Coordinates of N, CA and C in Angstrom, one line a residue:
M1 N 86.3 265.3 158.0 CA 85.2 264.8 157.2 C 84.7 263.5 157.9
L2 N 83.8 263.5 158.7 CA 83.1 262.3 159.3 C 84.0 261.1 159.4
E3 N 85.3 261.2 159.7 CA 86.2 260.0 159.8 C 85.7 259.0 160.8
R4 N 85.0 259.3 161.8 CA 84.6 258.3 162.8 C 83.5 257.4 162.3
T5 N 82.8 257.7 161.3 CA 81.7 256.9 160.8 C 82.0 256.2 159.5
L6 N 83.2 256.3 159.0 CA 83.6 255.7 157.7 C 83.9 254.2 158.0
H7 N 83.7 253.4 156.9 CA 84.1 252.0 156.9 C 85.6 252.0 157.1
P8 N 86.2 251.0 157.7 CA 87.7 250.9 157.9 C 88.4 250.9 156.5
N9 N 87.9 250.3 155.5 CA 88.5 250.4 154.2 C 88.6 251.9 153.7
S10 N 87.5 252.6 153.9 CA 87.4 254.0 153.5 C 88.4 254.8 154.3
Q11 N 88.5 254.6 155.5 CA 89.5 255.3 156.4 C 90.9 255.0 155.9
T12 N 91.2 253.8 155.5 CA 92.5 253.4 155.0 C 92.9 254.1 153.7
L13 N 91.9 254.2 152.8 CA 92.1 254.8 151.5 C 92.4 256.3 151.8
L14 N 91.6 257.0 152.6 CA 91.8 258.4 152.9 C 93.2 258.7 153.5
T15 N 93.6 257.8 154.4 CA 94.9 258.0 155.1 C 96.0 257.8 154.0
A16 N 95.9 256.8 153.1 CA 96.9 256.6 152.1 C 96.9 257.8 151.1
W17 N 95.7 258.3 150.8 CA 95.7 259.5 149.9 C 96.4 260.7 150.5
Q18 N 96.1 260.9 151.8 CA 96.8 262.0 152.5 C 98.3 261.8 152.6
R19 N 98.7 260.6 152.8 CA 100.2 260.4 152.8 C 100.8 260.7 151.4
M20 N 100.1 260.4 150.3 CA 100.6 260.7 149.0 C 100.6 262.2 148.7
N21 N 99.7 263.0 149.3 CA 99.5 264.4 149.0 C 100.1 265.4 150.0
V22 N 100.6 264.9 151.1 CA 101.1 265.8 152.1 C 102.5 265.3 152.5
A23 N 103.3 266.2 153.0 CA 104.6 265.8 153.4 C 104.5 264.7 154.5
A24 N 105.3 263.7 154.3 CA 105.2 262.5 155.2 C 105.2 262.9 156.7
L25 N 106.0 263.9 157.1 CA 106.1 264.2 158.5 C 104.8 264.9 159.0
D26 N 104.0 265.4 158.1 CA 102.8 266.1 158.5 C 101.6 265.2 158.7
T27 N 101.7 264.0 158.3 CA 100.6 263.0 158.3 C 100.7 262.0 159.4
P28 N 99.6 261.9 160.2 CA 99.7 261.0 161.3 C 99.7 259.5 160.7
A29 N 100.3 258.6 161.5 CA 100.3 257.2 161.1 C 98.9 256.7 161.1
G30 N 98.5 255.9 160.1 CA 97.1 255.4 160.1 C 97.1 254.0 159.6
P31 N 96.0 253.4 159.3 CA 95.9 252.0 158.9 C 96.5 251.9 157.5
T32 N 97.0 250.7 157.2 CA 97.7 250.4 156.0 C 96.9 249.3 155.2
T33 N 97.2 249.2 153.9 CA 96.4 248.2 153.1 C 96.7 246.8 153.5
R34 N 97.8 246.5 154.2 CA 98.1 245.2 154.7 C 97.0 244.8 155.7
E35 N 96.5 245.7 156.4 CA 95.5 245.4 157.4 C 94.1 245.2 156.8
H36 N 93.9 245.5 155.5 CA 92.6 245.4 154.8 C 92.9 244.8 153.4
P37 N 93.1 243.5 153.3 CA 93.5 242.9 152.1 C 92.4 243.0 151.0
D38 N 91.1 243.2 151.4 CA 90.1 243.3 150.3 C 89.9 244.7 149.7
L39 N 90.7 245.6 150.2 CA 90.6 247.0 149.7 C 91.0 247.1 148.2
I40 N 92.0 246.5 147.8 CA 92.5 246.7 146.4 C 91.4 246.3 145.4
A41 N 90.7 245.2 145.7 CA 89.7 244.7 144.8 C 88.5 245.6 144.7
R42 N 88.4 246.6 145.6 CA 87.3 247.6 145.6 C 87.6 248.9 145.0
L43 N 88.9 249.1 144.5 CA 89.3 250.4 144.0 C 89.0 250.5 142.5
F44 N 88.8 251.8 142.1 CA 88.6 252.1 140.7 C 89.1 253.4 140.4
V45 N 89.4 253.7 139.1 CA 89.8 255.0 138.6 C 88.8 255.4 137.6
I46 N 88.3 256.7 137.7 CA 87.5 257.2 136.6 C 88.2 258.5 136.1
Q47 N 87.9 258.7 134.8 CA 88.5 259.9 134.1 C 87.5 260.7 133.4
E48 N 87.6 262.0 133.5 CA 86.6 262.9 132.8 C 86.9 262.9 131.3
E49 N 85.9 262.4 130.6 CA 86.0 262.4 129.1 C 85.4 263.7 128.6
T50 N 84.2 264.0 129.0 CA 83.6 265.3 128.6 C 83.0 265.8 130.0
E51 N 82.3 267.0 129.9 CA 81.8 267.6 131.1 C 80.9 266.7 131.9
N52 N 80.1 265.8 131.2 CA 79.1 265.0 131.9 C 79.5 263.5 131.8
D53 N 80.7 263.1 131.4 CA 81.0 261.7 131.2 C 82.3 261.4 132.0
W54 N 82.2 260.5 133.0 CA 83.3 260.1 133.8 C 83.5 258.6 133.5
V55 N 84.5 258.2 132.8 CA 84.6 256.8 132.3 C 85.6 256.0 133.2
F56 N 85.2 254.8 133.5 CA 86.1 253.9 134.3 C 87.3 253.6 133.5
R57 N 88.5 253.8 134.0 CA 89.7 253.4 133.4 C 90.2 252.0 133.9
T58 N 90.0 251.8 135.2 CA 90.3 250.5 135.8 C 89.3 250.3 137.0
A59 N 89.1 249.0 137.3 CA 88.2 248.7 138.4 C 88.6 247.3 138.9
G60 N 88.6 247.2 140.2 CA 88.9 246.0 140.9 C 87.9 244.9 140.7
D61 N 88.3 243.7 140.9 CA 87.4 242.5 140.7 C 86.1 242.6 141.5
Q62 N 86.2 243.0 142.8 CA 85.1 243.0 143.7 C 84.0 244.0 143.2
I63 N 84.4 245.2 142.8 CA 83.4 246.1 142.3 C 82.8 245.7 141.0
Q64 N 83.6 245.0 140.1 CA 83.0 244.5 138.9 C 82.0 243.4 139.1
E65 N 82.3 242.6 140.1 CA 81.4 241.5 140.5 C 80.1 242.1 141.1
C66 N 80.3 243.0 141.9 CA 79.1 243.7 142.6 C 78.2 244.4 141.6
L67 N 78.8 245.0 140.6 CA 78.0 245.7 139.6 C 77.6 244.8 138.4
G68 N 78.2 243.6 138.3 CA 77.7 242.7 137.3 C 78.2 242.9 135.9
R69 N 79.3 243.6 135.7 CA 79.8 243.8 134.4 C 81.3 244.3 134.4
Q70 N 81.9 244.2 133.2 CA 83.3 244.7 133.0 C 83.1 246.2 132.9
L71 N 83.9 247.0 133.7 CA 83.7 248.4 133.8 C 84.6 249.3 132.9
A72 N 85.6 248.7 132.3 CA 86.5 249.5 131.5 C 85.7 250.2 130.4
D73 N 85.9 251.5 130.3 CA 85.3 252.4 129.4 C 83.8 252.6 129.6
Y74 N 83.3 252.2 130.7 CA 81.9 252.3 131.1 C 81.7 253.6 131.8
D75 N 80.6 254.4 131.6 CA 80.4 255.7 132.2 C 79.9 255.5 133.7
F76 N 80.7 256.0 134.6 CA 80.4 255.9 136.0 C 79.0 256.5 136.3
L77 N 78.6 257.6 135.7 CA 77.4 258.3 136.0 C 76.1 257.5 135.5
T78 N 76.3 256.5 134.7 CA 75.1 255.7 134.2 C 74.5 254.9 135.3
F79 N 75.2 254.7 136.4 CA 74.7 253.9 137.6 C 73.7 254.8 138.4
W80 N 73.7 256.1 138.1 CA 72.8 257.0 138.8 C 71.8 257.6 137.9
S81 N 70.7 258.1 138.4 CA 69.7 258.6 137.5 C 69.1 259.9 138.1
G82 N 68.5 260.7 137.3 CA 67.8 261.9 137.7 C 68.6 262.9 138.5
F83 N 68.0 263.3 139.6 CA 68.7 264.3 140.4 C 70.0 263.8 141.1
D84 N 70.1 262.5 141.3 CA 71.3 261.9 141.9 C 72.5 262.1 140.9
R85 N 72.2 261.9 139.6 CA 73.3 262.1 138.6 C 73.6 263.6 138.6
Q86 N 72.6 264.5 138.6 CA 72.9 265.9 138.6 C 73.6 266.4 139.8
M87 N 73.5 265.7 140.9 CA 74.3 266.1 142.1 C 75.7 265.6 142.1
L88 N 75.9 264.5 141.4 CA 77.2 263.9 141.4 C 78.2 264.6 140.4
Q89 N 77.6 265.1 139.3 CA 78.4 265.8 138.3 C 79.2 267.0 138.9
P90 N 78.5 267.9 139.7 CA 79.3 269.0 140.3 C 80.2 268.5 141.4
L91 N 79.9 267.4 142.1 CA 80.7 266.9 143.1 C 82.0 266.4 142.5
L92 N 82.0 265.7 141.4 CA 83.2 265.2 140.8 C 84.0 266.4 140.3
K93 N 83.4 267.4 139.8 CA 84.1 268.6 139.3 C 84.8 269.3 140.5
T94 N 84.1 269.4 141.6 CA 84.7 270.1 142.8 C 85.9 269.3 143.3
I95 N 85.7 268.0 143.4 CA 86.8 267.1 143.9 C 88.1 267.3 143.0
S96 N 87.9 267.3 141.7 CA 89.1 267.5 140.8 C 89.6 268.9 140.9
Q97 N 88.8 269.9 141.0 CA 89.3 271.3 141.0 C 89.9 271.7 142.3
E98 N 89.4 271.2 143.4 CA 89.9 271.6 144.7 C 91.0 270.7 145.2
G99 N 91.1 269.5 144.6 CA 92.2 268.6 145.0 C 92.0 268.0 146.4
M100 N 90.7 267.8 146.7 CA 90.3 267.2 148.0 C 89.3 266.1 147.8
P101 N 89.3 265.1 148.7 CA 88.4 264.0 148.5 C 87.0 264.3 149.0
G102 N 86.0 263.5 148.5 CA 84.7 263.6 148.9 C 84.1 262.2 149.2
V103 N 83.0 262.2 149.9 CA 82.4 260.9 150.3 C 80.9 260.9 149.8
V104 N 80.5 259.7 149.3 CA 79.1 259.6 148.8 C 78.6 258.3 149.5
R105 N 77.4 258.5 150.1 CA 76.7 257.3 150.6 C 75.4 257.1 149.7
A106 N 75.2 255.8 149.5 CA 74.0 255.5 148.6 C 73.4 254.2 148.9
R107 N 72.3 253.9 148.3 CA 71.7 252.6 148.4 C 71.7 252.0 147.1
G108 N 72.4 250.8 147.0 CA 72.5 250.0 145.8 C 71.3 249.1 145.7
E109 N 70.7 249.0 144.5 CA 69.5 248.1 144.3 C 69.7 247.1 143.2
A110 N 69.4 245.9 143.5 CA 69.3 244.8 142.4 C 68.0 244.9 141.7
L111 N 67.9 244.3 140.5 CA 66.7 244.3 139.8 C 65.5 243.7 140.5
T112 N 65.8 242.7 141.4 CA 64.8 242.0 142.1 C 64.4 242.7 143.5
G113 N 64.9 243.9 143.7 CA 64.6 244.7 144.9 C 65.5 244.6 146.1
E114 N 66.4 243.7 146.1 CA 67.4 243.6 147.2 C 68.2 244.9 147.2
R115 N 68.5 245.3 148.5 CA 69.2 246.6 148.6 C 70.4 246.4 149.6
V116 N 71.4 247.2 149.4 CA 72.5 247.3 150.3 C 73.1 248.7 150.3
D117 N 73.5 249.2 151.5 CA 74.1 250.5 151.6 C 75.5 250.5 151.0
V118 N 75.9 251.6 150.4 CA 77.2 251.7 149.7 C 77.9 253.0 150.1
E119 N 79.2 252.9 150.3 CA 80.0 254.1 150.6 C 81.0 254.2 149.5
L120 N 81.1 255.4 148.9 CA 82.2 255.7 147.9 C 83.1 256.8 148.4
I121 N 84.4 256.5 148.3 CA 85.4 257.6 148.6 C 85.9 258.0 147.2
L122 N 85.9 259.3 147.0 CA 86.4 259.8 145.7 C 87.5 260.8 146.0
A123 N 88.7 260.5 145.5 CA 89.9 261.3 145.8 C 90.6 261.6 144.5
P124 N 90.9 262.9 144.3 CA 91.6 263.3 143.0 C 93.0 262.7 142.9
L125 N 93.3 262.4 141.7 CA 94.7 261.9 141.4 C 95.5 263.1 140.7
A126 N 96.7 263.1 140.9 CA 97.6 264.1 140.3 C 97.5 263.9 138.8
Q127 N 97.5 265.0 138.0 CA 97.6 265.0 136.6 C 99.0 264.7 136.1
T128 N 99.1 263.7 135.3 CA 100.5 263.5 134.7 C 100.5 264.1 133.3
P129 N 101.6 264.8 133.1 CA 101.7 265.6 131.8 C 101.7 264.7 130.6
H130 N 102.2 263.5 130.6 CA 102.3 262.7 129.4 C 101.0 262.0 129.1
L131 N 100.0 262.0 130.0 CA 98.7 261.3 129.7 C 97.7 262.3 129.2
K132 N 97.0 261.9 128.1 CA 96.0 262.8 127.6 C 94.7 262.6 128.4
G133 N 93.8 263.5 128.3 CA 92.5 263.3 128.9 C 92.3 264.3 130.1
G134 N 91.1 264.2 130.7 CA 90.7 265.1 131.8 C 91.2 264.6 133.1
S135 N 90.6 265.1 134.1 CA 90.9 264.8 135.5 C 90.6 263.4 135.8
R136 N 91.4 262.8 136.7 CA 91.2 261.4 137.1 C 90.9 261.4 138.6
I137 N 90.0 260.5 139.0 CA 89.6 260.3 140.4 C 89.8 258.9 140.8
L138 N 90.5 258.6 142.0 CA 90.6 257.3 142.5 C 89.4 257.1 143.4
G139 N 88.7 256.0 143.3 CA 87.5 255.7 144.1 C 87.6 254.4 144.8
L140 N 86.9 254.3 145.9 CA 86.7 253.1 146.6 C 85.2 252.8 146.7
Y141 N 84.8 251.6 146.3 CA 83.4 251.2 146.3 C 83.2 250.2 147.4
Q142 N 82.6 250.6 148.5 CA 82.5 249.7 149.7 C 81.1 249.5 150.1
T143 N 80.6 248.2 150.1 CA 79.3 247.9 150.6 C 79.3 248.0 152.1
L144 N 78.2 248.4 152.7 CA 78.1 248.5 154.1 C 77.1 247.4 154.6
G145 N 77.5 246.6 155.5 CA 76.6 245.5 155.9 C 76.7 244.2 155.2
G146 N 77.5 244.2 154.1 CA 77.7 242.9 153.4 C 76.9 242.8 152.1
E147 N 77.5 242.1 151.2 CA 76.9 241.9 149.9 C 76.0 240.7 149.9
S148 N 75.9 240.0 151.1 CA 75.0 238.8 151.1 C 73.6 239.2 151.0
F149 N 73.2 240.5 151.3 CA 71.9 240.9 151.2 C 71.4 240.9 149.7
L150 N 72.3 241.0 148.8 CA 72.0 241.0 147.4 C 71.7 239.6 146.8
R151 N 72.1 238.6 147.6 CA 71.9 237.2 147.2 C 72.5 236.9 145.8
G152 N 73.7 237.4 145.6 CA 74.5 237.2 144.3 C 74.0 238.0 143.1
R153 N 73.0 238.8 143.3 CA 72.5 239.6 142.2 C 73.3 240.9 142.1
P154 N 73.6 241.4 140.9 CA 74.4 242.6 140.7 C 73.5 243.9 141.0
I155 N 74.2 244.9 141.4 CA 73.5 246.2 141.6 C 73.4 246.9 140.3
W156 N 72.2 247.4 140.0 CA 72.0 248.0 138.7 C 71.7 249.5 138.8
R157 N 71.3 249.9 140.0 CA 71.0 251.3 140.2 C 71.4 251.8 141.6
H158 N 71.7 253.0 141.7 CA 72.1 253.6 143.0 C 71.2 254.8 143.3
R159 N 70.9 255.0 144.6 CA 70.2 256.2 145.0 C 71.0 256.9 146.1
L160 N 71.2 258.1 145.9 CA 72.0 258.9 146.9 C 71.3 258.9 148.3
T161 N 72.0 258.8 149.3 CA 71.5 259.0 150.7 C 72.2 260.2 151.4
A162 N 73.5 260.4 151.0 CA 74.2 261.5 151.6 C 75.4 261.8 150.7
V163 N 75.7 263.1 150.6 CA 76.9 263.6 149.8 C 77.7 264.5 150.8
F164 N 79.0 264.2 150.9 CA 79.9 265.0 151.7 C 81.0 265.5 150.8
P165 N 80.8 266.7 150.3 CA 81.8 267.3 149.4 C 83.1 267.6 150.1
P166 N 84.1 267.9 149.4 CA 85.4 268.3 150.0 C 85.2 269.5 150.9
D167 N 85.9 269.5 152.0 CA 85.9 270.7 152.9 C 87.0 271.7 152.3
V168 N 86.6 272.7 151.7 CA 87.5 273.6 151.0 C 87.7 274.9 151.8
R169 N 87.2 274.9 153.0 CA 87.5 276.1 153.9 C 88.9 276.2 154.2
T170 N 89.4 277.4 154.1 CA 90.8 277.6 154.5 C 90.9 277.9 156.0
S171 N 91.9 277.4 156.6 CA 92.0 277.7 158.1 C 92.4 279.1 158.2
E172 N 91.8 279.8 159.1 CA 92.1 281.2 159.4 C 93.4 281.2 160.2
P173 N 94.2 282.3 160.0 CA 95.4 282.4 160.8 C 95.0 282.6 162.2
R174 N 95.8 282.0 163.1 CA 95.5 282.0 164.5 C 96.5 283.0 165.1
L175 N 96.0 284.1 165.6 CA 96.8 285.1 166.2 C 96.3 285.3 167.7
K176 N 97.2 285.3 168.5 CA 96.9 285.5 169.9 C 97.4 286.8 170.4
L177 N 96.5 287.7 170.8 CA 96.9 289.0 171.3 C 97.0 289.0 172.8
V178 N 98.2 289.4 173.2 CA 98.4 289.5 174.7 C 98.7 291.0 175.0
A179 N 97.9 291.5 175.9 CA 98.1 292.9 176.3 C 98.6 292.9 177.8
S180 N 99.4 293.8 178.1 CA 99.9 294.0 179.4 C 99.8 295.5 179.8
N181 N 99.2 295.7 181.0 CA 99.1 297.1 181.5 C 100.2 297.5 182.4
D182 N 101.3 296.8 182.3 CA 102.4 297.2 183.2 C 103.1 298.4 182.7

């Protein structure tokens, strides 16, 4: 999934998610959170409340500052409107059902018209039997090009620019046929 064009924080999160979900020996070594100290402040967890409601359970300080509000119990999809929201609902469902991460690229807009490009990594979290509720997704909210373009103003709306759903293709068995005419 377009690993070469991802922000370094995004690549780090995906590598960490793979390490959590695949046998340690099968995962190549990759970047760690120690190399990206600002990563933790950009993480969030959303949980499916109803079919069309994905509520923030936790959110790092950086994302809350960027969006200009406390996000606990706030619906993730309210930052999107119209067709963008309609495209994100099945994406979130696919991510949770297939158990694979997806990537969203968007443009965040402040009320005064300032814009910044944003990249979101959305990766499913394992369901814990003792917790009630729907599926949970770990997210990374990463601005591209810096938040200085916003001049300290919060983002109030997002517009999708690209959606990269999970790659759910199964790898075909590789069989090599060798024939000998001897």
